Amino acid sequence: MDQSKVSDLPLPELLDVDPDALREAEKNFAQGILDTMTGKCVVRATYEETRVVVVMDDDSEYFFYGFMGESKAR
């Protein structure tokens, strides 16, 4: 990733990111991946610091990153 692109963003644009919207987008993306797993069996799932890795019975691996979990009331 070109770090100069991130550093060139004005700070208000970075602060205006809605974590709930990111979480919802990640949930929808993950659901799309899960829909492709129909008929397959999970052999192993591991929780790592930044991702969840799911290995299927056909040796395919799926990686889930990002805003997992629920939103909490403030």
mmCIF file with all atom_site columns, N, CA and C in Angstrom:
data_model
loop_
_atom_site.group_PDB
_atom_site.id
_atom_site.type_symbol
_atom_site.label_atom_id
_atom_site.label_alt_id
_atom_site.label_comp_id
_atom_site.label_asym_id
_atom_site.label_entity_id
_atom_site.label_seq_id
_atom_site.pdbx_PDB_ins_code
_atom_site.Cartn_x
_atom_site.Cartn_y
_atom_site.Cartn_z
_atom_site.occupancy
_atom_site.B_iso_or_equiv
_atom_site.pdbx_formal_charge
_atom_site.auth_seq_id
_atom_site.auth_comp_id
_atom_site.auth_asym_id
_atom_site.auth_atom_id
_atom_site.pdbx_PDB_model_num
ATOM 1   N N  . MET A 1 1  ? 0.849   -1.187  0.000  1.00 0.00 ? 1  MET A N  1
ATOM 2   C CA . MET A 1 1  ? 0.000   0.000   0.000  1.00 0.00 ? 1  MET A CA 1
ATOM 3   C C  . MET A 1 1  ? 0.885   1.237   0.000  1.00 0.00 ? 1  MET A C  1
ATOM 4   N N  . ASP A 1 2  ? 0.541   2.182   -0.830 1.00 0.00 ? 2  ASP A N  1
ATOM 5   C CA . ASP A 1 2  ? 1.290   3.422   -0.911 1.00 0.00 ? 2  ASP A CA 1
ATOM 6   C C  . ASP A 1 2  ? 0.905   4.313   0.264  1.00 0.00 ? 2  ASP A C  1
ATOM 7   N N  . GLN A 1 3  ? 1.790   4.407   1.247  1.00 0.00 ? 3  GLN A N  1
ATOM 8   C CA . GLN A 1 3  ? 1.497   5.170   2.464  1.00 0.00 ? 3  GLN A CA 1
ATOM 9   C C  . GLN A 1 3  ? 1.329   6.661   2.193  1.00 0.00 ? 3  GLN A C  1
ATOM 10  N N  . SER A 1 4  ? 1.907   7.161   1.113  1.00 0.00 ? 4  SER A N  1
ATOM 11  C CA . SER A 1 4  ? 1.752   8.586   0.820  1.00 0.00 ? 4  SER A CA 1
ATOM 12  C C  . SER A 1 4  ? 0.299   8.930   0.529  1.00 0.00 ? 4  SER A C  1
ATOM 13  N N  . LYS A 1 5  ? -0.463  7.996   0.005  1.00 0.00 ? 5  LYS A N  1
ATOM 14  C CA . LYS A 1 5  ? -1.875  8.246   -0.284 1.00 0.00 ? 5  LYS A CA 1
ATOM 15  C C  . LYS A 1 5  ? -2.666  8.435   1.006  1.00 0.00 ? 5  LYS A C  1
ATOM 16  N N  . VAL A 1 6  ? -2.394  7.609   1.999  1.00 0.00 ? 6  VAL A N  1
ATOM 17  C CA . VAL A 1 6  ? -3.087  7.724   3.281  1.00 0.00 ? 6  VAL A CA 1
ATOM 18  C C  . VAL A 1 6  ? -2.677  9.007   3.987  1.00 0.00 ? 6  VAL A C  1
ATOM 19  N N  . SER A 1 7  ? -1.402  9.307   3.952  1.00 0.00 ? 7  SER A N  1
ATOM 20  C CA . SER A 1 7  ? -0.935  10.498  4.659  1.00 0.00 ? 7  SER A CA 1
ATOM 21  C C  . SER A 1 7  ? -1.398  11.782  3.982  1.00 0.00 ? 7  SER A C  1
ATOM 22  N N  . ASP A 1 8  ? -1.770  11.713  2.709  1.00 0.00 ? 8  ASP A N  1
ATOM 23  C CA . ASP A 1 8  ? -2.253  12.896  1.996  1.00 0.00 ? 8  ASP A CA 1
ATOM 24  C C  . ASP A 1 8  ? -3.714  13.216  2.290  1.00 0.00 ? 8  ASP A C  1
ATOM 25  N N  . LEU A 1 9  ? -4.439  12.289  2.908  1.00 0.00 ? 9  LEU A N  1
ATOM 26  C CA . LEU A 1 9  ? -5.849  12.540  3.219  1.00 0.00 ? 9  LEU A CA 1
ATOM 27  C C  . LEU A 1 9  ? -5.972  13.560  4.343  1.00 0.00 ? 9  LEU A C  1
ATOM 28  N N  . PRO A 1 10 ? -6.879  14.500  4.191  1.00 0.00 ? 10 PRO A N  1
ATOM 29  C CA . PRO A 1 10 ? -7.112  15.435  5.293  1.00 0.00 ? 10 PRO A CA 1
ATOM 30  C C  . PRO A 1 10 ? -7.642  14.673  6.512  1.00 0.00 ? 10 PRO A C  1
ATOM 31  N N  . LEU A 1 11 ? -7.208  15.063  7.689  1.00 0.00 ? 11 LEU A N  1
ATOM 32  C CA . LEU A 1 11 ? -7.585  14.373  8.918  1.00 0.00 ? 11 LEU A CA 1
ATOM 33  C C  . LEU A 1 11 ? -9.098  14.248  9.090  1.00 0.00 ? 11 LEU A C  1
ATOM 34  N N  . PRO A 1 12 ? -9.905  15.276  8.799  1.00 0.00 ? 12 PRO A N  1
ATOM 35  C CA . PRO A 1 12 ? -11.359 15.117  8.973  1.00 0.00 ? 12 PRO A CA 1
ATOM 36  C C  . PRO A 1 12 ? -11.939 13.958  8.160  1.00 0.00 ? 12 PRO A C  1
ATOM 37  N N  . GLU A 1 13 ? -11.380 13.680  6.975  1.00 0.00 ? 13 GLU A N  1
ATOM 38  C CA . GLU A 1 13 ? -11.880 12.567  6.174  1.00 0.00 ? 13 GLU A CA 1
ATOM 39  C C  . GLU A 1 13 ? -11.618 11.238  6.866  1.00 0.00 ? 13 GLU A C  1
ATOM 40  N N  . LEU A 1 14 ? -10.497 11.126  7.546  1.00 0.00 ? 14 LEU A N  1
ATOM 41  C CA . LEU A 1 14 ? -10.192 9.895   8.274  1.00 0.00 ? 14 LEU A CA 1
ATOM 42  C C  . LEU A 1 14 ? -11.077 9.761   9.506  1.00 0.00 ? 14 LEU A C  1
ATOM 43  N N  . LEU A 1 15 ? -11.381 10.864  10.151 1.00 0.00 ? 15 LEU A N  1
ATOM 44  C CA . LEU A 1 15 ? -12.187 10.835  11.367 1.00 0.00 ? 15 LEU A CA 1
ATOM 45  C C  . LEU A 1 15 ? -13.663 10.600  11.072 1.00 0.00 ? 15 LEU A C  1
ATOM 46  N N  . ASP A 1 16 ? -14.106 10.896  9.849  1.00 0.00 ? 16 ASP A N  1
ATOM 47  C CA . ASP A 1 16 ? -15.517 10.764  9.501  1.00 0.00 ? 16 ASP A CA 1
ATOM 48  C C  . ASP A 1 16 ? -15.919 9.347   9.096  1.00 0.00 ? 16 ASP A C  1
ATOM 49  N N  . VAL A 1 17 ? -15.006 8.408   9.180  1.00 0.00 ? 17 VAL A N  1
ATOM 50  C CA . VAL A 1 17 ? -15.335 7.024   8.833  1.00 0.00 ? 17 VAL A CA 1
ATOM 51  C C  . VAL A 1 17 ? -16.293 6.484   9.881  1.00 0.00 ? 17 VAL A C  1
ATOM 52  N N  . ASP A 1 18 ? -17.411 5.932   9.423  1.00 0.00 ? 18 ASP A N  1
ATOM 53  C CA . ASP A 1 18 ? -18.431 5.392   10.322 1.00 0.00 ? 18 ASP A CA 1
ATOM 54  C C  . ASP A 1 18 ? -18.128 3.920   10.602 1.00 0.00 ? 18 ASP A C  1
ATOM 55  N N  . PRO A 1 19 ? -17.709 3.582   11.822 1.00 0.00 ? 19 PRO A N  1
ATOM 56  C CA . PRO A 1 19 ? -17.371 2.190   12.123 1.00 0.00 ? 19 PRO A CA 1
ATOM 57  C C  . PRO A 1 19 ? -18.551 1.241   11.938 1.00 0.00 ? 19 PRO A C  1
ATOM 58  N N  . ASP A 1 20 ? -19.760 1.701   12.205 1.00 0.00 ? 20 ASP A N  1
ATOM 59  C CA . ASP A 1 20 ? -20.931 0.843   12.012 1.00 0.00 ? 20 ASP A CA 1
ATOM 60  C C  . ASP A 1 20 ? -21.138 0.524   10.529 1.00 0.00 ? 20 ASP A C  1
ATOM 61  N N  . ALA A 1 21 ? -20.891 1.501   9.665  1.00 0.00 ? 21 ALA A N  1
ATOM 62  C CA . ALA A 1 21 ? -21.022 1.272   8.225  1.00 0.00 ? 21 ALA A CA 1
ATOM 63  C C  . ALA A 1 21 ? -19.948 0.300   7.740  1.00 0.00 ? 21 ALA A C  1
ATOM 64  N N  . LEU A 1 22 ? -18.728 0.441   8.253  1.00 0.00 ? 22 LEU A N  1
ATOM 65  C CA . LEU A 1 22 ? -17.666 -0.494  7.889  1.00 0.00 ? 22 LEU A CA 1
ATOM 66  C C  . LEU A 1 22 ? -17.993 -1.902  8.370  1.00 0.00 ? 22 LEU A C  1
ATOM 67  N N  . ARG A 1 23 ? -18.512 -1.993  9.564  1.00 0.00 ? 23 ARG A N  1
ATOM 68  C CA . ARG A 1 23 ? -18.887 -3.291  10.133 1.00 0.00 ? 23 ARG A CA 1
ATOM 69  C C  . ARG A 1 23 ? -19.984 -3.945  9.287  1.00 0.00 ? 23 ARG A C  1
ATOM 70  N N  . GLU A 1 24 ? -20.964 -3.164  8.873  1.00 0.00 ? 24 GLU A N  1
ATOM 71  C CA . GLU A 1 24 ? -22.060 -3.682  8.044  1.00 0.00 ? 24 GLU A CA 1
ATOM 72  C C  . GLU A 1 24 ? -21.543 -4.137  6.680  1.00 0.00 ? 24 GLU A C  1
ATOM 73  N N  . ALA A 1 25 ? -20.646 -3.366  6.087  1.00 0.00 ? 25 ALA A N  1
ATOM 74  C CA . ALA A 1 25 ? -20.073 -3.750  4.796  1.00 0.00 ? 25 ALA A CA 1
ATOM 75  C C  . ALA A 1 25 ? -19.281 -5.046  4.926  1.00 0.00 ? 25 ALA A C  1
ATOM 76  N N  . GLU A 1 26 ? -18.510 -5.183  5.985  1.00 0.00 ? 26 GLU A N  1
ATOM 77  C CA . GLU A 1 26 ? -17.736 -6.405  6.214  1.00 0.00 ? 26 GLU A CA 1
ATOM 78  C C  . GLU A 1 26 ? -18.667 -7.596  6.434  1.00 0.00 ? 26 GLU A C  1
ATOM 79  N N  . LYS A 1 27 ? -19.749 -7.371  7.153  1.00 0.00 ? 27 LYS A N  1
ATOM 80  C CA . LYS A 1 27 ? -20.731 -8.443  7.392  1.00 0.00 ? 27 LYS A CA 1
ATOM 81  C C  . LYS A 1 27 ? -21.335 -8.919  6.072  1.00 0.00 ? 27 LYS A C  1
ATOM 82  N N  . ASN A 1 28 ? -21.697 -7.985  5.204  1.00 0.00 ? 28 ASN A N  1
ATOM 83  C CA . ASN A 1 28 ? -22.279 -8.342  3.911  1.00 0.00 ? 28 ASN A CA 1
ATOM 84  C C  . ASN A 1 28 ? -21.275 -9.087  3.037  1.00 0.00 ? 28 ASN A C  1
ATOM 85  N N  . PHE A 1 29 ? -20.021 -8.645  3.071  1.00 0.00 ? 29 PHE A N  1
ATOM 86  C CA . PHE A 1 29 ? -18.972 -9.318  2.309  1.00 0.00 ? 29 PHE A CA 1
ATOM 87  C C  . PHE A 1 29 ? -18.766 -10.735 2.834  1.00 0.00 ? 29 PHE A C  1
ATOM 88  N N  . ALA A 1 30 ? -18.702 -10.881 4.151  1.00 0.00 ? 30 ALA A N  1
ATOM 89  C CA . ALA A 1 30 ? -18.528 -12.199 4.769  1.00 0.00 ? 30 ALA A CA 1
ATOM 90  C C  . ALA A 1 30 ? -19.705 -13.110 4.435  1.00 0.00 ? 30 ALA A C  1
ATOM 91  N N  . GLN A 1 31 ? -20.917 -12.567 4.422  1.00 0.00 ? 31 GLN A N  1
ATOM 92  C CA . GLN A 1 31 ? -22.087 -13.385 4.090  1.00 0.00 ? 31 GLN A CA 1
ATOM 93  C C  . GLN A 1 31 ? -21.990 -13.911 2.665  1.00 0.00 ? 31 GLN A C  1
ATOM 94  N N  . GLY A 1 32 ? -21.495 -13.088 1.763  1.00 0.00 ? 32 GLY A N  1
ATOM 95  C CA . GLY A 1 32 ? -21.301 -13.534 0.385  1.00 0.00 ? 32 GLY A CA 1
ATOM 96  C C  . GLY A 1 32 ? -20.325 -14.700 0.299  1.00 0.00 ? 32 GLY A C  1
ATOM 97  N N  . ILE A 1 33 ? -19.256 -14.642 1.075  1.00 0.00 ? 33 ILE A N  1
ATOM 98  C CA . ILE A 1 33 ? -18.297 -15.747 1.115  1.00 0.00 ? 33 ILE A CA 1
ATOM 99  C C  . ILE A 1 33 ? -18.944 -16.981 1.730  1.00 0.00 ? 33 ILE A C  1
ATOM 100 N N  . LEU A 1 34 ? -19.646 -16.800 2.828  1.00 0.00 ? 34 LEU A N  1
ATOM 101 C CA . LEU A 1 34 ? -20.296 -17.936 3.486  1.00 0.00 ? 34 LEU A CA 1
ATOM 102 C C  . LEU A 1 34 ? -21.289 -18.631 2.557  1.00 0.00 ? 34 LEU A C  1
ATOM 103 N N  . ASP A 1 35 ? -21.962 -17.867 1.721  1.00 0.00 ? 35 ASP A N  1
ATOM 104 C CA . ASP A 1 35 ? -22.925 -18.448 0.783  1.00 0.00 ? 35 ASP A CA 1
ATOM 105 C C  . ASP A 1 35 ? -22.259 -19.404 -0.205 1.00 0.00 ? 35 ASP A C  1
ATOM 106 N N  . THR A 1 36 ? -20.960 -19.205 -0.487 1.00 0.00 ? 36 THR A N  1
ATOM 107 C CA . THR A 1 36 ? -20.242 -20.100 -1.407 1.00 0.00 ? 36 THR A CA 1
ATOM 108 C C  . THR A 1 36 ? -19.815 -21.392 -0.721 1.00 0.00 ? 36 THR A C  1
ATOM 109 N N  . MET A 1 37 ? -19.951 -21.478 0.588  1.00 0.00 ? 37 MET A N  1
ATOM 110 C CA . MET A 1 37 ? -19.510 -22.655 1.341  1.00 0.00 ? 37 MET A CA 1
ATOM 111 C C  . MET A 1 37 ? -20.589 -23.733 1.456  1.00 0.00 ? 37 MET A C  1
ATOM 112 N N  . THR A 1 38 ? -21.747 -23.491 0.917  1.00 0.00 ? 38 THR A N  1
ATOM 113 C CA . THR A 1 38 ? -22.848 -24.452 1.022  1.00 0.00 ? 38 THR A CA 1
ATOM 114 C C  . THR A 1 38 ? -22.412 -25.810 0.481  1.00 0.00 ? 38 THR A C  1
ATOM 115 N N  . GLY A 1 39 ? -22.649 -26.863 1.262  1.00 0.00 ? 39 GLY A N  1
ATOM 116 C CA . GLY A 1 39 ? -22.296 -28.217 0.867  1.00 0.00 ? 39 GLY A CA 1
ATOM 117 C C  . GLY A 1 39 ? -20.890 -28.633 1.241  1.00 0.00 ? 39 GLY A C  1
ATOM 118 N N  . LYS A 1 40 ? -20.089 -27.699 1.737  1.00 0.00 ? 40 LYS A N  1
ATOM 119 C CA . LYS A 1 40 ? -18.727 -28.017 2.160  1.00 0.00 ? 40 LYS A CA 1
ATOM 120 C C  . LYS A 1 40 ? -18.709 -28.183 3.676  1.00 0.00 ? 40 LYS A C  1
ATOM 121 N N  . CYS A 1 41 ? -17.693 -28.865 4.168  1.00 0.00 ? 41 CYS A N  1
ATOM 122 C CA . CYS A 1 41 ? -17.533 -29.048 5.616  1.00 0.00 ? 41 CYS A CA 1
ATOM 123 C C  . CYS A 1 41 ? -16.290 -28.313 6.094  1.00 0.00 ? 41 CYS A C  1
ATOM 124 N N  . VAL A 1 42 ? -16.402 -27.688 7.247  1.00 0.00 ? 42 VAL A N  1
ATOM 125 C CA . VAL A 1 42 ? -15.260 -27.012 7.859  1.00 0.00 ? 42 VAL A CA 1
ATOM 126 C C  . VAL A 1 42 ? -14.381 -28.062 8.521  1.00 0.00 ? 42 VAL A C  1
ATOM 127 N N  . VAL A 1 43 ? -13.102 -28.058 8.170  1.00 0.00 ? 43 VAL A N  1
ATOM 128 C CA . VAL A 1 43 ? -12.126 -28.967 8.768  1.00 0.00 ? 43 VAL A CA 1
ATOM 129 C C  . VAL A 1 43 ? -11.466 -28.295 9.964  1.00 0.00 ? 43 VAL A C  1
ATOM 130 N N  . ARG A 1 44 ? -11.191 -27.001 9.807  1.00 0.00 ? 44 ARG A N  1
ATOM 131 C CA . ARG A 1 44 ? -10.484 -26.277 10.863 1.00 0.00 ? 44 ARG A CA 1
ATOM 132 C C  . ARG A 1 44 ? -10.799 -24.787 10.745 1.00 0.00 ? 44 ARG A C  1
ATOM 133 N N  . ALA A 1 45 ? -10.902 -24.142 11.865 1.00 0.00 ? 45 ALA A N  1
ATOM 134 C CA . ALA A 1 45 ? -11.043 -22.685 11.905 1.00 0.00 ? 45 ALA A CA 1
ATOM 135 C C  . ALA A 1 45 ? -10.115 -22.168 12.992 1.00 0.00 ? 45 ALA A C  1
ATOM 136 N N  . THR A 1 46 ? -9.355  -21.148 12.665 1.00 0.00 ? 46 THR A N  1
ATOM 137 C CA . THR A 1 46 ? -8.451  -20.558 13.650 1.00 0.00 ? 46 THR A CA 1
ATOM 138 C C  . THR A 1 46 ? -8.701  -19.063 13.733 1.00 0.00 ? 46 THR A C  1
ATOM 139 N N  . TYR A 1 47 ? -8.594  -18.564 14.943 1.00 0.00 ? 47 TYR A N  1
ATOM 140 C CA . TYR A 1 47 ? -8.760  -17.133 15.198 1.00 0.00 ? 47 TYR A CA 1
ATOM 141 C C  . TYR A 1 47 ? -7.376  -16.560 15.417 1.00 0.00 ? 47 TYR A C  1
ATOM 142 N N  . GLU A 1 48 ? -6.962  -15.681 14.522 1.00 0.00 ? 48 GLU A N  1
ATOM 143 C CA . GLU A 1 48 ? -5.663  -15.032 14.629 1.00 0.00 ? 48 GLU A CA 1
ATOM 144 C C  . GLU A 1 48 ? -5.869  -13.592 15.074 1.00 0.00 ? 48 GLU A C  1
ATOM 145 N N  . GLU A 1 49 ? -4.772  -12.884 15.264 1.00 0.00 ? 49 GLU A N  1
ATOM 146 C CA . GLU A 1 49 ? -4.864  -11.512 15.773 1.00 0.00 ? 49 GLU A CA 1
ATOM 147 C C  . GLU A 1 49 ? -5.674  -10.599 14.862 1.00 0.00 ? 49 GLU A C  1
ATOM 148 N N  . THR A 1 50 ? -5.529  -10.762 13.557 1.00 0.00 ? 50 THR A N  1
ATOM 149 C CA . THR A 1 50 ? -6.197  -9.844  12.628 1.00 0.00 ? 50 THR A CA 1
ATOM 150 C C  . THR A 1 50 ? -7.192  -10.512 11.697 1.00 0.00 ? 50 THR A C  1
ATOM 151 N N  . ARG A 1 51 ? -7.375  -11.834 11.837 1.00 0.00 ? 51 ARG A N  1
ATOM 152 C CA . ARG A 1 51 ? -8.281  -12.513 10.915 1.00 0.00 ? 51 ARG A CA 1
ATOM 153 C C  . ARG A 1 51 ? -8.737  -13.852 11.479 1.00 0.00 ? 51 ARG A C  1
ATOM 154 N N  . VAL A 1 52 ? -9.763  -14.382 10.840 1.00 0.00 ? 52 VAL A N  1
ATOM 155 C CA . VAL A 1 52 ? -10.229 -15.739 11.100 1.00 0.00 ? 52 VAL A CA 1
ATOM 156 C C  . VAL A 1 52 ? -9.947  -16.532 9.827  1.00 0.00 ? 52 VAL A C  1
ATOM 157 N N  . VAL A 1 53 ? -9.339  -17.699 9.978  1.00 0.00 ? 53 VAL A N  1
ATOM 158 C CA . VAL A 1 53 ? -9.027  -18.561 8.840  1.00 0.00 ? 53 VAL A CA 1
ATOM 159 C C  . VAL A 1 53 ? -9.890  -19.813 8.946  1.00 0.00 ? 53 VAL A C  1
ATOM 160 N N  . VAL A 1 54 ? -10.622 -20.108 7.881  1.00 0.00 ? 54 VAL A N  1
ATOM 161 C CA . VAL A 1 54 ? -11.482 -21.287 7.839  1.00 0.00 ? 54 VAL A CA 1
ATOM 162 C C  . VAL A 1 54 ? -10.979 -22.188 6.711  1.00 0.00 ? 54 VAL A C  1
ATOM 163 N N  . VAL A 1 55 ? -10.662 -23.445 7.049  1.00 0.00 ? 55 VAL A N  1
ATOM 164 C CA . VAL A 1 55 ? -10.198 -24.426 6.066  1.00 0.00 ? 55 VAL A CA 1
ATOM 165 C C  . VAL A 1 55 ? -11.321 -25.432 5.848  1.00 0.00 ? 55 VAL A C  1
ATOM 166 N N  . MET A 1 56 ? -11.632 -25.671 4.580  1.00 0.00 ? 56 MET A N  1
ATOM 167 C CA . MET A 1 56 ? -12.737 -26.552 4.220  1.00 0.00 ? 56 MET A CA 1
ATOM 168 C C  . MET A 1 56 ? -12.220 -27.940 3.844  1.00 0.00 ? 56 MET A C  1
ATOM 169 N N  . ASP A 1 57 ? -13.150 -28.891 3.692  1.00 0.00 ? 57 ASP A N  1
ATOM 170 C CA . ASP A 1 57 ? -12.773 -30.268 3.379  1.00 0.00 ? 57 ASP A CA 1
ATOM 171 C C  . ASP A 1 57 ? -12.199 -30.433 1.972  1.00 0.00 ? 57 ASP A C  1
ATOM 172 N N  . ASP A 1 58 ? -12.339 -29.438 1.114  1.00 0.00 ? 58 ASP A N  1
ATOM 173 C CA . ASP A 1 58 ? -11.715 -29.492 -0.212 1.00 0.00 ? 58 ASP A CA 1
ATOM 174 C C  . ASP A 1 58 ? -10.380 -28.741 -0.236 1.00 0.00 ? 58 ASP A C  1
ATOM 175 N N  . ASP A 1 59 ? -9.837  -28.460 0.963  1.00 0.00 ? 59 ASP A N  1
ATOM 176 C CA . ASP A 1 59 ? -8.560  -27.752 1.170  1.00 0.00 ? 59 ASP A CA 1
ATOM 177 C C  . ASP A 1 59 ? -8.606  -26.270 0.801  1.00 0.00 ? 59 ASP A C  1
ATOM 178 N N  . SER A 1 60 ? -9.766  -25.734 0.487  1.00 0.00 ? 60 SER A N  1
ATOM 179 C CA . SER A 1 60 ? -9.855  -24.297 0.248  1.00 0.00 ? 60 SER A CA 1
ATOM 180 C C  . SER A 1 60 ? -9.785  -23.570 1.587  1.00 0.00 ? 60 SER A C  1
ATOM 181 N N  . GLU A 1 61 ? -9.214  -22.381 1.551  1.00 0.00 ? 61 GLU A N  1
ATOM 182 C CA . GLU A 1 61 ? -9.093  -21.562 2.758  1.00 0.00 ? 61 GLU A CA 1
ATOM 183 C C  . GLU A 1 61 ? -9.832  -20.250 2.540  1.00 0.00 ? 61 GLU A C  1
ATOM 184 N N  . TYR A 1 62 ? -10.509 -19.814 3.568  1.00 0.00 ? 62 TYR A N  1
ATOM 185 C CA . TYR A 1 62 ? -11.222 -18.544 3.540  1.00 0.00 ? 62 TYR A CA 1
ATOM 186 C C  . TYR A 1 62 ? -10.687 -17.681 4.668  1.00 0.00 ? 62 TYR A C  1
ATOM 187 N N  . PHE A 1 63 ? -10.479 -16.403 4.369  1.00 0.00 ? 63 PHE A N  1
ATOM 188 C CA . PHE A 1 63 ? -9.934  -15.473 5.349  1.00 0.00 ? 63 PHE A CA 1
ATOM 189 C C  . PHE A 1 63 ? -10.951 -14.365 5.594  1.00 0.00 ? 63 PHE A C  1
ATOM 190 N N  . PHE A 1 64 ? -11.230 -14.122 6.844  1.00 0.00 ? 64 PHE A N  1
ATOM 191 C CA . PHE A 1 64 ? -12.163 -13.072 7.236  1.00 0.00 ? 64 PHE A CA 1
ATOM 192 C C  . PHE A 1 64 ? -11.394 -12.038 8.052  1.00 0.00 ? 64 PHE A C  1
ATOM 193 N N  . TYR A 1 65 ? -11.436 -10.801 7.597  1.00 0.00 ? 65 TYR A N  1
ATOM 194 C CA . TYR A 1 65 ? -10.736 -9.692  8.238  1.00 0.00 ? 65 TYR A CA 1
ATOM 195 C C  . TYR A 1 65 ? -11.755 -8.654  8.679  1.00 0.00 ? 65 TYR A C  1
ATOM 196 N N  . GLY A 1 66 ? -11.265 -7.664  9.398  1.00 0.00 ? 66 GLY A N  1
ATOM 197 C CA . GLY A 1 66 ? -12.040 -6.453  9.543  1.00 0.00 ? 66 GLY A CA 1
ATOM 198 C C  . GLY A 1 66 ? -12.892 -6.323  10.770 1.00 0.00 ? 66 GLY A C  1
ATOM 199 N N  . PHE A 1 67 ? -13.963 -5.606  10.604 1.00 0.00 ? 67 PHE A N  1
ATOM 200 C CA . PHE A 1 67 ? -14.823 -5.171  11.693 1.00 0.00 ? 67 PHE A CA 1
ATOM 201 C C  . PHE A 1 67 ? -15.806 -6.262  12.074 1.00 0.00 ? 67 PHE A C  1
ATOM 202 N N  . MET A 1 68 ? -15.324 -7.237  12.815 1.00 0.00 ? 68 MET A N  1
ATOM 203 C CA . MET A 1 68 ? -16.202 -8.311  13.272 1.00 0.00 ? 68 MET A CA 1
ATOM 204 C C  . MET A 1 68 ? -16.780 -7.932  14.626 1.00 0.00 ? 68 MET A C  1
ATOM 205 N N  . GLY A 1 69 ? -17.910 -8.465  14.936 1.00 0.00 ? 69 GLY A N  1
ATOM 206 C CA . GLY A 1 69 ? -18.522 -8.180  16.228 1.00 0.00 ? 69 GLY A CA 1
ATOM 207 C C  . GLY A 1 69 ? -19.732 -7.295  16.082 1.00 0.00 ? 69 GLY A C  1
ATOM 208 N N  . GLU A 1 70 ? -20.204 -6.835  17.194 1.00 0.00 ? 70 GLU A N  1
ATOM 209 C CA . GLU A 1 70 ? -21.419 -6.034  17.215 1.00 0.00 ? 70 GLU A CA 1
ATOM 210 C C  . GLU A 1 70 ? -21.121 -4.601  17.609 1.00 0.00 ? 70 GLU A C  1
ATOM 211 N N  . SER A 1 71 ? -22.003 -3.741  17.202 1.00 0.00 ? 71 SER A N  1
ATOM 212 C CA . SER A 1 71 ? -21.935 -2.354  17.628 1.00 0.00 ? 71 SER A CA 1
ATOM 213 C C  . SER A 1 71 ? -22.472 -2.255  19.048 1.00 0.00 ? 71 SER A C  1
ATOM 214 N N  . LYS A 1 72 ? -21.869 -1.411  19.846 1.00 0.00 ? 72 LYS A N  1
ATOM 215 C CA . LYS A 1 72 ? -22.341 -1.221  21.221 1.00 0.00 ? 72 LYS A CA 1
ATOM 216 C C  . LYS A 1 72 ? -22.932 0.175   21.358 1.00 0.00 ? 72 LYS A C  1
ATOM 217 N N  . ALA A 1 73 ? -23.994 0.261   22.122 1.00 0.00 ? 73 ALA A N  1
ATOM 218 C CA . ALA A 1 73 ? -24.616 1.569   22.360 1.00 0.00 ? 73 ALA A CA 1
ATOM 219 C C  . ALA A 1 73 ? -23.643 2.462   23.106 1.00 0.00 ? 73 ALA A C  1
ATOM 220 N N  . ARG A 1 74 ? -23.686 3.736   22.776 1.00 0.00 ? 74 ARG A N  1
ATOM 221 C CA . ARG A 1 74 ? -22.761 4.683   23.426 1.00 0.00 ? 74 ARG A CA 1
ATOM 222 C C  . ARG A 1 74 ? -23.474 5.464   24.483 1.00 0.00 ? 74 ARG A C  1
#
